[in-house]
Amino acid sequence: MSQTLQAVRGMNDILPDDAETWEYFEDIVRDWLQSYGYRPIRMPIVEPTPLFKRAIGEVTDIVEKEMYSFEDALNGEHLTLRPEGTASCVRAAIQHNLVASGGPQRLYYYGPMFRHERPQKGRYRQFHQIGVEALGFAGAETDAELILMCARLWEDLGLEDVALEINSLGAPEERARHRAALIAYLEQYQDKLDEDGKRRLYTNPLRILDTKNPDLQPIVEAAPRLADYLGEESKAHFEAVQIFLKDAGIPFRINHRLVRGLDYYNRTVFEWVTTRLGAQGTICAGGRYDGLVEQLGGKPQPAAGFAIGIERLLLLWKDCGGEAERPVVDAYVVHMGDAAARLAFRAAEALRAHGFAAILHCGGGSFKSQMKKADASGAPVALVIGEDEAAAGEVGLKPMRGPGAQQRVALDALPEAMAQLLYGGDDEEGAE
Ligand code: ATP
Ligand code: MG
């Protein structure tokens, strides 16, 4: 026997029980985004590699070691499975002139992202994000509204133990002055830095502040703070964001070492973190990225956004007792004999034509075993068609949950009888 094939490590199958949860969740998410006026956009999963190098930054974990990049065997193009969505979304907006011709845009997308990381709980090589991007908006109210949106979703889902951390990365010139001070400070501890730290000292020292290495904590704790290098405008913007958050009653903590792993951010950055998922505690991260549109070749546009990690969010939701409503069909159709099989086939279609969901039993078996399947399906009604019914051109309706006796109706009258049983009204209403 040949060896069975397995999925790629870190890339998960989402089986029906879970996939139903995902779809239930996706419905909630769509309503939530719509209630803030966001519109969907769908970008390709594969993009030119230079897009991510330019947008995310050459000296970042993602670009240095996490991207699935390859050469197109047919034309030699350098391509990458997207590791995140902001770069693609901005590329698409520029390419199609969305902001220039349509004004500021509130956009969202939803889909798989790919990063070559060590798989563990809450960290996978194919994972999913909801990305939300507000393009063309400069004001602090946009930063604050993005954060409030998240808070509302957590509330809708009944999440607990989620905390907000915010920081300001200021403007590029301010970061440059802070960077010089930071390098001068870190140079004193050069021999104490770990490998990543040494490598980043002159390329991306800000990221050293973000280190998870416990040995480096005392050093980074005492490092020069970006907050002390912010100019008046950056300070005022950050203040304004905080006022909106306070007005909305959203508690937050300013984390001076929150710098984010992508280079494109400026001013406000934020993360929503939970203590319930171990090391993979960040369920959502985002911020302002005013320079990115221009960096990718577009006319300068302010912008801000965030991304939610779906797998982590669903883990947390489950942990907080969240449960999806499972979809059930309206009827399960059981039948016995050749003539009954033909009538059953028509009956099931007649129901679907009137907006009811029906499973047609396939594969034979006794009435008893078929009724067991009908019961297991969760359907509120079983259609029962034996030789008698088939001969009369009629269908038996048996309520599976609650009271009510089995009745027989002609095929023509089936949708109406079904509506009566399920909703006590006519099928037009029921099918809504
Ligand atoms: P981390 O520090 O956990 O690696 P990150 O800063 O690399 O996260 P972002 O690029 O900001 O993550 O992505 C936004 C969100 O996407 C994260 O907060 C997380 O919820 C989720 N996420 C990122 N990488 C993964 C992954 N490999 N597997 C599952 N979810 C992920
Ligand atoms: Mg990461």
Tab-separated table of C-alpha atoms and ligand atoms in Angstrom:
chain	number	residue	atom	x	y	z
A	1	MET	CA	0.000	0.000	0.000
A	2	SER	CA	1.317	3.443	-0.780
A	3	GLN	CA	1.941	5.852	2.078
A	4	THR	CA	-0.980	8.162	2.899
A	5	LEU	CA	-0.375	11.807	2.165
A	6	GLN	CA	-0.659	14.416	4.901
A	7	ALA	CA	-1.337	18.131	4.834
A	8	VAL	CA	1.689	20.433	4.957
A	9	ARG	CA	2.895	20.926	8.545
A	10	GLY	CA	1.266	23.948	10.148
A	11	MET	CA	-1.513	24.076	7.544
A	12	ASN	CA	-4.800	22.806	8.918
A	13	ASP	CA	-7.866	21.154	7.531
A	14	ILE	CA	-10.964	22.748	9.014
A	15	LEU	CA	-13.418	19.868	9.323
A	16	PRO	CA	-17.223	20.280	9.175
A	17	ASP	CA	-17.877	20.782	12.929
A	18	ASP	CA	-15.266	23.530	13.027
A	19	ALA	CA	-16.054	24.888	9.581
A	20	GLU	CA	-19.658	25.435	10.710
A	21	THR	CA	-18.344	27.425	13.638
A	22	TRP	CA	-16.225	29.455	11.228
A	23	GLU	CA	-19.212	30.201	9.004
A	24	TYR	CA	-21.373	31.188	11.964
A	25	PHE	CA	-18.602	33.480	13.108
A	26	GLU	CA	-18.143	34.906	9.599
A	27	ASP	CA	-21.819	35.926	9.552
A	28	ILE	CA	-21.378	37.831	12.817
A	29	VAL	CA	-18.241	39.458	11.449
A	30	ARG	CA	-19.902	40.562	8.223
A	31	ASP	CA	-22.746	42.253	10.114
A	32	TRP	CA	-20.284	43.897	12.460
A	33	LEU	CA	-18.145	45.324	9.635
A	34	GLN	CA	-21.184	46.474	7.775
A	35	SER	CA	-22.457	48.312	10.829
A	36	TYR	CA	-19.337	50.510	10.643
A	37	GLY	CA	-19.716	51.095	6.911
A	38	TYR	CA	-16.857	48.842	5.787
A	39	ARG	CA	-16.991	47.184	2.371
A	40	PRO	CA	-15.394	43.949	1.231
A	41	ILE	CA	-12.408	43.664	-1.053
A	42	ARG	CA	-10.767	40.435	-2.237
A	43	MET	CA	-7.157	40.338	-3.328
A	44	PRO	CA	-5.082	37.499	-4.829
A	45	ILE	CA	-3.297	35.166	-2.435
A	46	VAL	CA	-0.091	35.371	-4.473
A	47	GLU	CA	1.633	38.721	-4.977
A	48	PRO	CA	4.978	39.881	-6.421
A	49	THR	CA	7.656	39.395	-3.745
A	50	PRO	CA	8.910	43.016	-3.943
A	51	LEU	CA	5.501	44.216	-2.687
A	52	PHE	CA	6.100	42.711	0.751
A	53	LYS	CA	9.773	43.636	0.884
A	54	ARG	CA	8.868	47.252	0.237
A	55	ALA	CA	5.784	47.410	2.446
A	56	ILE	CA	6.724	45.299	5.462
A	57	GLY	CA	10.453	46.128	5.434
A	58	GLU	CA	13.549	44.081	4.616
A	59	VAL	CA	14.686	43.799	8.238
A	60	THR	CA	11.586	42.229	9.741
A	61	ASP	CA	10.852	38.687	10.917
A	62	ILE	CA	8.305	38.255	8.173
A	63	VAL	CA	10.519	39.233	5.248
A	64	GLU	CA	13.732	37.797	6.669
A	65	LYS	CA	12.507	34.358	7.553
A	66	GLU	CA	8.776	33.755	7.312
A	67	MET	CA	7.738	34.217	3.682
A	68	TYR	CA	6.821	31.444	1.283
A	69	SER	CA	8.526	32.833	-1.788
A	70	PHE	CA	9.189	31.046	-5.037
A	71	GLU	CA	10.052	31.623	-8.620
A	72	ASP	CA	7.310	31.059	-11.165
A	73	ALA	CA	8.661	28.089	-13.114
A	74	LEU	CA	7.198	29.412	-16.347
A	75	ASN	CA	8.366	33.015	-16.434
A	76	GLY	CA	10.816	33.385	-13.550
A	77	GLU	CA	8.702	35.994	-11.698
A	78	HIS	CA	9.429	36.260	-7.964
A	79	LEU	CA	6.201	35.521	-6.123
A	80	THR	CA	5.121	35.182	-2.491
A	81	LEU	CA	2.122	33.655	-0.721
A	82	ARG	CA	0.831	36.695	1.134
A	83	PRO	CA	1.982	36.809	4.784
A	84	GLU	CA	-0.498	39.613	5.587
A	85	GLY	CA	-3.120	41.653	3.779
A	86	THR	CA	-2.389	45.351	4.237
A	87	ALA	CA	0.275	45.479	1.505
A	88	SER	CA	-2.025	43.757	-1.018
A	89	CYS	CA	-5.007	45.892	-0.064
A	90	VAL	CA	-3.044	49.107	-0.500
A	91	ARG	CA	-1.539	47.816	-3.759
A	92	ALA	CA	-5.046	47.096	-5.048
A	93	ALA	CA	-6.363	50.493	-3.941
A	94	ILE	CA	-3.529	52.256	-5.758
A	95	GLN	CA	-3.744	50.083	-8.871
A	96	HIS	CA	-7.487	50.709	-9.240
A	97	ASN	CA	-7.432	54.330	-8.164
A	98	LEU	CA	-9.946	53.646	-5.391
A	99	VAL	CA	-9.115	56.585	-3.157
A	100	ALA	CA	-8.361	59.038	-5.965
A	101	SER	CA	-11.650	58.392	-7.738
A	102	GLY	CA	-13.927	57.268	-4.898
A	103	GLY	CA	-12.687	59.292	-1.936
A	104	PRO	CA	-11.637	57.716	1.370
A	105	GLN	CA	-12.316	53.997	1.583
A	106	ARG	CA	-13.360	51.718	4.424
A	107	LEU	CA	-12.295	48.242	3.350
A	108	TYR	CA	-12.102	44.761	4.819
A	109	TYR	CA	-10.950	41.342	3.698
A	110	TYR	CA	-10.902	37.922	5.159
A	111	GLY	CA	-8.712	34.987	4.235
A	112	PRO	CA	-5.635	32.812	4.572
A	113	MET	CA	-2.153	34.195	5.211
A	114	PHE	CA	1.106	32.227	5.088
A	115	ARG	CA	4.158	32.445	7.316
A	116	HIS	CA	6.885	29.881	7.782
A	117	GLU	CA	6.951	29.791	11.581
A	118	ARG	CA	7.272	27.005	14.130
A	119	PRO	CA	3.737	25.601	14.434
A	120	GLN	CA	2.209	25.571	17.927
A	121	LYS	CA	-1.136	26.367	19.532
A	122	GLY	CA	-2.300	29.657	18.040
A	123	ARG	CA	0.596	29.794	15.568
A	124	TYR	CA	0.325	28.122	12.193
A	125	ARG	CA	1.882	28.325	8.738
A	126	GLN	CA	-1.452	28.912	7.073
A	127	PHE	CA	-3.667	31.013	9.299
A	128	HIS	CA	-6.527	33.424	8.703
A	129	GLN	CA	-7.010	37.097	9.280
A	130	ILE	CA	-9.786	39.613	9.086
A	131	GLY	CA	-8.116	42.771	7.870
A	132	VAL	CA	-9.732	46.187	8.202
A	133	GLU	CA	-8.223	49.196	6.425
A	134	ALA	CA	-9.360	52.821	6.483
A	135	LEU	CA	-7.655	54.544	3.537
A	136	GLY	CA	-7.599	58.319	3.173
A	137	PHE	CA	-8.497	59.190	6.787
A	138	ALA	CA	-6.054	61.293	8.793
A	139	GLY	CA	-7.917	62.068	12.013
A	140	ALA	CA	-7.498	60.536	15.450
A	141	GLU	CA	-11.200	59.622	15.436
A	142	THR	CA	-10.397	56.973	12.816
A	143	ASP	CA	-7.679	55.394	14.982
A	144	ALA	CA	-10.087	55.435	17.913
A	145	GLU	CA	-13.013	54.084	15.922
A	146	LEU	CA	-10.902	51.166	14.668
A	147	ILE	CA	-10.132	50.320	18.277
A	148	LEU	CA	-13.771	50.741	19.346
A	149	MET	CA	-14.858	48.434	16.557
A	150	CYS	CA	-12.708	45.690	18.009
A	151	ALA	CA	-14.123	46.283	21.478
A	152	ARG	CA	-17.637	45.929	20.083
A	153	LEU	CA	-16.818	42.624	18.401
A	154	TRP	CA	-15.317	41.266	21.625
A	155	GLU	CA	-18.503	42.296	23.391
A	156	ASP	CA	-20.760	40.754	20.727
A	157	LEU	CA	-18.813	37.509	21.082
A	158	GLY	CA	-18.787	37.597	24.888
A	159	LEU	CA	-14.978	37.510	25.121
A	160	GLU	CA	-13.319	37.926	28.491
A	161	ASP	CA	-9.793	38.849	29.567
A	162	VAL	CA	-8.900	40.907	26.521
A	163	ALA	CA	-6.825	43.995	27.221
A	164	LEU	CA	-5.869	46.903	25.012
A	165	GLU	CA	-2.312	48.189	24.720
A	166	ILE	CA	-1.492	51.308	22.755
A	167	ASN	CA	1.554	53.341	21.879
A	168	SER	CA	2.589	56.065	19.466
A	169	LEU	CA	5.440	55.568	17.023
A	170	GLY	CA	5.355	59.257	16.098
A	171	ALA	CA	6.598	60.532	12.761
A	172	PRO	CA	9.570	59.186	10.777
A	173	GLU	CA	11.839	62.139	11.765
A	174	GLU	CA	10.973	61.628	15.426
A	175	ARG	CA	11.685	57.942	15.129
A	176	ALA	CA	15.020	58.733	13.495
A	177	ARG	CA	16.100	60.890	16.458
A	178	HIS	CA	14.931	58.249	18.906
A	179	ARG	CA	16.704	55.604	16.856
A	180	ALA	CA	20.034	57.396	17.125
A	181	ALA	CA	19.614	57.669	20.904
A	182	LEU	CA	18.549	54.053	21.104
A	183	ILE	CA	21.576	52.826	19.161
A	184	ALA	CA	23.917	54.888	21.352
A	185	TYR	CA	22.241	53.386	24.442
A	186	LEU	CA	22.255	49.791	23.190
A	187	GLU	CA	25.895	50.018	22.067
A	188	GLN	CA	26.854	50.071	25.749
A	189	TYR	CA	25.339	46.596	26.083
A	190	GLN	CA	26.483	45.252	22.733
A	191	ASP	CA	28.127	42.122	24.168
A	192	LYS	CA	25.025	41.338	26.245
A	193	LEU	CA	22.641	41.396	23.250
A	194	ASP	CA	21.467	38.106	21.774
A	195	GLU	CA	22.044	37.143	18.158
A	196	ASP	CA	18.870	38.884	16.920
A	197	GLY	CA	19.735	41.961	18.946
A	198	LYS	CA	23.272	42.201	17.580
A	199	ARG	CA	22.030	41.774	14.056
A	200	ARG	CA	19.346	44.451	14.504
A	201	LEU	CA	21.391	46.983	16.409
A	202	TYR	CA	22.090	49.056	13.315
A	203	THR	CA	19.358	47.818	10.967
A	204	ASN	CA	16.210	47.830	13.102
A	205	PRO	CA	17.017	48.727	16.730
A	206	LEU	CA	13.365	49.555	17.491
A	207	ARG	CA	12.561	45.872	17.148
A	208	ILE	CA	15.007	45.039	19.946
A	209	LEU	CA	12.557	46.757	22.325
A	210	ASP	CA	10.055	44.119	21.320
A	211	THR	CA	12.309	41.199	22.322
A	212	LYS	CA	10.816	38.314	24.269
A	213	ASN	CA	14.238	37.266	25.618
A	214	PRO	CA	13.951	37.552	29.438
A	215	ASP	CA	17.697	38.272	29.813
A	216	LEU	CA	17.309	41.468	27.829
A	217	GLN	CA	14.314	42.822	29.740
A	218	PRO	CA	16.265	45.027	32.188
A	219	ILE	CA	18.180	46.554	29.267
A	220	VAL	CA	15.149	47.310	27.132
A	221	GLU	CA	13.103	48.497	30.119
A	222	ALA	CA	15.582	51.290	30.724
A	223	ALA	CA	16.073	52.181	27.052
A	224	PRO	CA	15.199	55.672	25.737
A	225	ARG	CA	11.457	55.953	25.161
A	226	LEU	CA	9.969	57.003	21.868
A	227	ALA	CA	7.395	59.015	23.807
A	228	ASP	CA	10.142	61.424	24.841
A	229	TYR	CA	10.966	62.143	21.202
A	230	LEU	CA	7.459	62.868	19.921
A	231	GLY	CA	6.800	66.301	18.441
A	232	GLU	CA	3.754	68.460	19.205
A	233	GLU	CA	1.579	67.093	16.398
A	234	SER	CA	2.285	63.475	17.188
A	235	LYS	CA	1.600	64.120	20.855
A	236	ALA	CA	-1.657	65.904	20.114
A	237	HIS	CA	-2.806	63.071	17.855
A	238	PHE	CA	-2.030	60.447	20.493
A	239	GLU	CA	-3.776	62.552	23.155
A	240	ALA	CA	-6.855	62.838	20.957
A	241	VAL	CA	-7.008	59.081	20.429
A	242	GLN	CA	-6.851	58.580	24.183
A	243	ILE	CA	-9.643	61.084	24.807
A	244	PHE	CA	-11.928	59.242	22.372
A	245	LEU	CA	-11.109	55.957	24.096
A	246	LYS	CA	-11.790	57.396	27.536
A	247	ASP	CA	-15.084	58.910	26.345
A	248	ALA	CA	-16.078	55.470	25.092
A	249	GLY	CA	-15.122	53.864	28.387
A	250	ILE	CA	-12.466	51.618	26.828
A	251	PRO	CA	-9.685	50.870	29.303
A	252	PHE	CA	-6.154	50.801	27.875
A	253	ARG	CA	-2.547	50.638	28.919
A	254	ILE	CA	0.214	52.602	27.227
A	255	ASN	CA	2.975	50.135	26.425
A	256	HIS	CA	6.097	52.118	25.553
A	257	ARG	CA	7.692	49.060	24.040
A	258	LEU	CA	4.857	48.245	21.673
A	259	VAL	CA	6.522	48.755	18.296
A	260	ARG	CA	4.852	46.138	16.014
A	261	GLY	CA	6.710	43.787	13.719
A	262	LEU	CA	6.097	45.633	10.475
A	263	ASP	CA	7.905	48.754	9.368
A	264	TYR	CA	5.004	50.637	7.864
A	265	TYR	CA	3.405	51.929	11.052
A	266	ASN	CA	3.547	55.502	12.392
A	267	ARG	CA	1.681	57.329	15.168
A	268	THR	CA	-0.913	55.086	16.840
A	269	VAL	CA	-0.195	51.373	17.190
A	270	PHE	CA	-2.269	48.980	19.247
A	271	GLU	CA	-2.661	45.352	20.226
A	272	TRP	CA	-5.457	43.439	21.896
A	273	VAL	CA	-3.975	40.751	24.107
A	274	THR	CA	-5.360	37.996	26.257
A	275	THR	CA	-3.771	35.987	29.048
A	276	ARG	CA	-5.849	32.945	28.165
A	277	LEU	CA	-3.906	31.646	25.169
A	278	GLY	CA	-0.408	31.302	26.578
A	279	ALA	CA	2.425	32.746	24.520
A	280	GLN	CA	0.205	33.426	21.510
A	281	GLY	CA	-1.808	36.084	23.331
A	282	THR	CA	-2.204	38.778	20.687
A	283	ILE	CA	-5.547	38.343	18.940
A	284	CYS	CA	-5.560	41.626	17.056
A	285	ALA	CA	-2.976	44.202	16.069
A	286	GLY	CA	-2.919	47.357	14.056
A	287	GLY	CA	-2.218	51.020	13.784
A	288	ARG	CA	-1.715	53.991	11.539
A	289	TYR	CA	0.446	53.740	8.414
A	290	ASP	CA	0.369	57.141	6.744
A	291	GLY	CA	3.492	56.546	4.651
A	292	LEU	CA	2.596	53.236	3.042
A	293	VAL	CA	0.491	54.413	0.106
A	294	GLU	CA	3.265	56.701	-1.088
A	295	GLN	CA	5.891	54.057	-0.370
A	296	LEU	CA	4.046	51.722	-2.722
A	297	GLY	CA	3.927	54.323	-5.465
A	298	GLY	CA	0.544	55.948	-4.816
A	299	LYS	CA	-0.349	59.587	-4.232
A	300	PRO	CA	0.259	60.173	-0.484
A	301	GLN	CA	-2.771	59.171	1.604
A	302	PRO	CA	-3.116	58.751	5.343
A	303	ALA	CA	-4.356	55.334	6.440
A	304	ALA	CA	-4.913	53.079	9.432
A	305	GLY	CA	-6.069	49.532	10.011
A	306	PHE	CA	-5.811	46.327	11.970
A	307	ALA	CA	-5.809	42.570	11.547
A	308	ILE	CA	-7.457	39.946	13.719
A	309	GLY	CA	-6.045	36.413	13.911
A	310	ILE	CA	-9.112	34.215	13.446
A	311	GLU	CA	-7.676	30.990	14.856
A	312	ARG	CA	-6.646	32.732	18.064
A	313	LEU	CA	-9.928	34.590	18.312
A	314	LEU	CA	-11.903	31.351	17.923
A	315	LEU	CA	-9.734	29.595	20.520
A	316	LEU	CA	-10.487	32.411	22.939
A	317	TRP	CA	-14.168	32.481	22.035
A	318	LYS	CA	-14.453	28.741	22.775
A	319	ASP	CA	-12.537	29.210	26.001
A	320	CYS	CA	-15.078	31.872	27.028
A	321	GLY	CA	-17.960	29.469	26.361
A	322	GLY	CA	-18.800	30.659	22.860
A	323	GLU	CA	-20.826	28.229	20.813
A	324	ALA	CA	-22.045	28.390	17.243
A	325	GLU	CA	-25.627	27.707	16.286
A	326	ARG	CA	-25.503	24.652	14.038
A	327	PRO	CA	-27.511	24.847	10.843
A	328	VAL	CA	-30.134	22.074	10.571
A	329	VAL	CA	-32.204	21.047	7.578
A	330	ASP	CA	-35.986	21.393	7.718
A	331	ALA	CA	-36.758	17.873	6.576
A	332	TYR	CA	-35.180	14.453	6.172
A	333	VAL	CA	-36.873	12.344	3.484
A	334	VAL	CA	-37.139	8.590	4.122
A	335	HIS	CA	-38.581	6.190	1.571
A	336	MET	CA	-38.990	2.485	0.791
A	337	GLY	CA	-39.447	0.891	-2.625
A	338	ASP	CA	-38.824	2.010	-6.218
A	339	ALA	CA	-41.978	4.091	-6.707
A	340	ALA	CA	-41.422	5.755	-3.305
A	341	ALA	CA	-37.820	6.575	-4.251
A	342	ARG	CA	-39.036	8.462	-7.301
A	343	LEU	CA	-41.691	10.350	-5.341
A	344	ALA	CA	-39.184	11.130	-2.560
A	345	PHE	CA	-36.829	12.621	-5.116
A	346	ARG	CA	-39.588	14.940	-6.342
A	347	ALA	CA	-40.802	15.776	-2.833
A	348	ALA	CA	-37.352	16.849	-1.687
A	349	GLU	CA	-36.966	19.129	-4.711
A	350	ALA	CA	-40.453	20.573	-4.170
A	351	LEU	CA	-39.402	21.591	-0.663
A	352	ARG	CA	-36.153	23.166	-1.841
A	353	ALA	CA	-38.028	25.054	-4.547
A	354	HIS	CA	-40.016	26.679	-1.723
A	355	GLY	CA	-36.971	27.616	0.318
A	356	PHE	CA	-36.838	24.654	2.685
A	357	ALA	CA	-33.659	22.668	3.273
A	358	ALA	CA	-34.047	18.926	2.843
A	359	ILE	CA	-31.821	15.855	2.957
A	360	LEU	CA	-32.924	13.011	0.716
A	361	HIS	CA	-32.032	9.681	2.267
A	362	CYS	CA	-29.668	7.783	-0.012
A	363	GLY	CA	-28.319	4.285	0.301
A	364	GLY	CA	-31.368	2.202	1.258
A	365	GLY	CA	-31.832	0.477	4.627
A	366	SER	CA	-34.911	-0.301	6.737
A	367	PHE	CA	-37.436	2.385	7.727
A	368	LYS	CA	-36.118	2.053	11.254
A	369	SER	CA	-32.504	2.774	10.310
A	370	GLN	CA	-33.604	5.604	8.031
A	371	MET	CA	-35.640	7.167	10.864
A	372	LYS	CA	-32.546	7.001	13.066
A	373	LYS	CA	-30.693	9.023	10.473
A	374	ALA	CA	-33.615	11.453	10.256
A	375	ASP	CA	-33.435	11.903	14.013
A	376	ALA	CA	-29.647	12.359	13.991
A	377	SER	CA	-29.933	15.029	11.294
A	378	GLY	CA	-31.769	17.262	13.751
A	379	ALA	CA	-34.477	17.977	11.178
A	380	PRO	CA	-37.787	18.999	12.797
A	381	VAL	CA	-39.788	17.010	10.227
A	382	ALA	CA	-39.356	13.636	8.525
A	383	LEU	CA	-41.058	13.025	5.197
A	384	VAL	CA	-42.121	9.401	5.129
A	385	ILE	CA	-42.900	7.757	1.792
A	386	GLY	CA	-43.737	4.063	1.643
A	387	GLU	CA	-45.504	1.989	-1.009
A	388	ASP	CA	-48.980	3.203	0.116
A	389	GLU	CA	-48.034	6.853	-0.073
A	390	ALA	CA	-46.318	6.362	-3.407
A	391	ALA	CA	-49.383	4.669	-4.859
A	392	ALA	CA	-51.565	7.582	-3.709
A	393	GLY	CA	-49.088	10.262	-4.785
A	394	GLU	CA	-48.959	11.446	-1.183
A	395	VAL	CA	-46.301	12.200	1.388
A	396	GLY	CA	-46.295	11.492	5.140
A	397	LEU	CA	-45.138	14.336	7.400
A	398	LYS	CA	-43.906	13.277	10.800
A	399	PRO	CA	-42.960	15.945	13.360
A	400	MET	CA	-39.698	14.826	14.959
A	401	ARG	CA	-39.574	17.352	17.787
A	402	GLY	CA	-42.497	18.322	19.954
A	403	PRO	CA	-46.138	17.295	19.599
A	404	GLY	CA	-48.232	16.684	16.488
A	405	ALA	CA	-49.340	13.502	14.748
A	406	GLN	CA	-48.132	12.205	11.415
A	407	GLN	CA	-50.276	13.483	8.536
A	408	ARG	CA	-50.508	12.698	4.838
A	409	VAL	CA	-50.726	15.314	2.118
A	410	ALA	CA	-50.662	15.320	-1.668
A	411	LEU	CA	-47.329	16.276	-3.225
A	412	ASP	CA	-48.792	19.589	-4.429
A	413	ALA	CA	-49.841	20.515	-0.916
A	414	LEU	CA	-46.492	19.578	0.655
A	415	PRO	CA	-44.813	23.024	0.829
A	416	GLU	CA	-47.864	24.568	2.445
A	417	ALA	CA	-48.234	21.752	4.945
A	418	MET	CA	-44.544	22.058	5.758
A	419	ALA	CA	-44.844	25.805	6.358
A	420	GLN	CA	-47.870	25.203	8.555
A	421	LEU	CA	-45.929	22.674	10.614
A	422	LEU	CA	-42.806	24.792	11.003
A	423	TYR	CA	-44.156	28.299	11.273
A	424	GLY	CA	-47.896	27.924	11.585
A	425	GLY	CA	-48.196	30.178	8.517
A	426	ASP	CA	-47.924	29.953	4.770
A	427	ASP	CA	-44.713	28.970	3.014
A	428	GLU	CA	-44.081	32.413	1.532
A	429	GLU	CA	-43.431	33.736	4.997
A	430	GLY	CA	-41.631	30.622	6.113
A	431	ALA	CA	-39.182	30.702	3.293
A	432	GLU	CA	-38.111	34.262	4.026
B	1	ATP	P1	3.124	37.464	16.736
B	1	ATP	O1	3.882	38.450	17.559
B	1	ATP	O2	2.189	36.599	17.532
B	1	ATP	O3	4.008	36.673	15.808
B	1	ATP	P2	2.605	39.336	14.645
B	1	ATP	O4	2.953	40.645	15.215
B	1	ATP	O5	3.574	38.658	13.755
B	1	ATP	O6	2.149	38.322	15.813
B	1	ATP	P3	0.630	40.500	12.879
B	1	ATP	O7	1.460	40.461	11.677
B	1	ATP	O8	0.396	41.761	13.560
B	1	ATP	O9	1.192	39.408	13.924
B	1	ATP	O10	-0.780	39.794	12.554
B	1	ATP	C1	-1.993	40.163	13.228
B	1	ATP	C2	-2.575	38.986	13.973
B	1	ATP	O11	-2.567	37.804	13.177
B	1	ATP	C3	-1.777	38.587	15.197
B	1	ATP	O12	-2.107	39.398	16.280
B	1	ATP	C4	-2.255	37.167	15.417
B	1	ATP	O13	-3.517	37.152	16.063
B	1	ATP	C5	-2.413	36.672	14.007
B	1	ATP	N1	-1.234	35.879	13.601
B	1	ATP	C6	-0.042	36.334	13.178
B	1	ATP	N2	0.777	35.315	12.854
B	1	ATP	C7	0.059	34.177	13.072
B	1	ATP	C8	0.330	32.781	12.909
B	1	ATP	N3	1.490	32.343	12.449
B	1	ATP	N4	-0.645	31.888	13.231
B	1	ATP	C9	-1.842	32.317	13.690
B	1	ATP	N5	-2.157	33.610	13.855
B	1	ATP	C10	-1.221	34.528	13.562
B	2	MG	MG	4.928	37.087	13.999
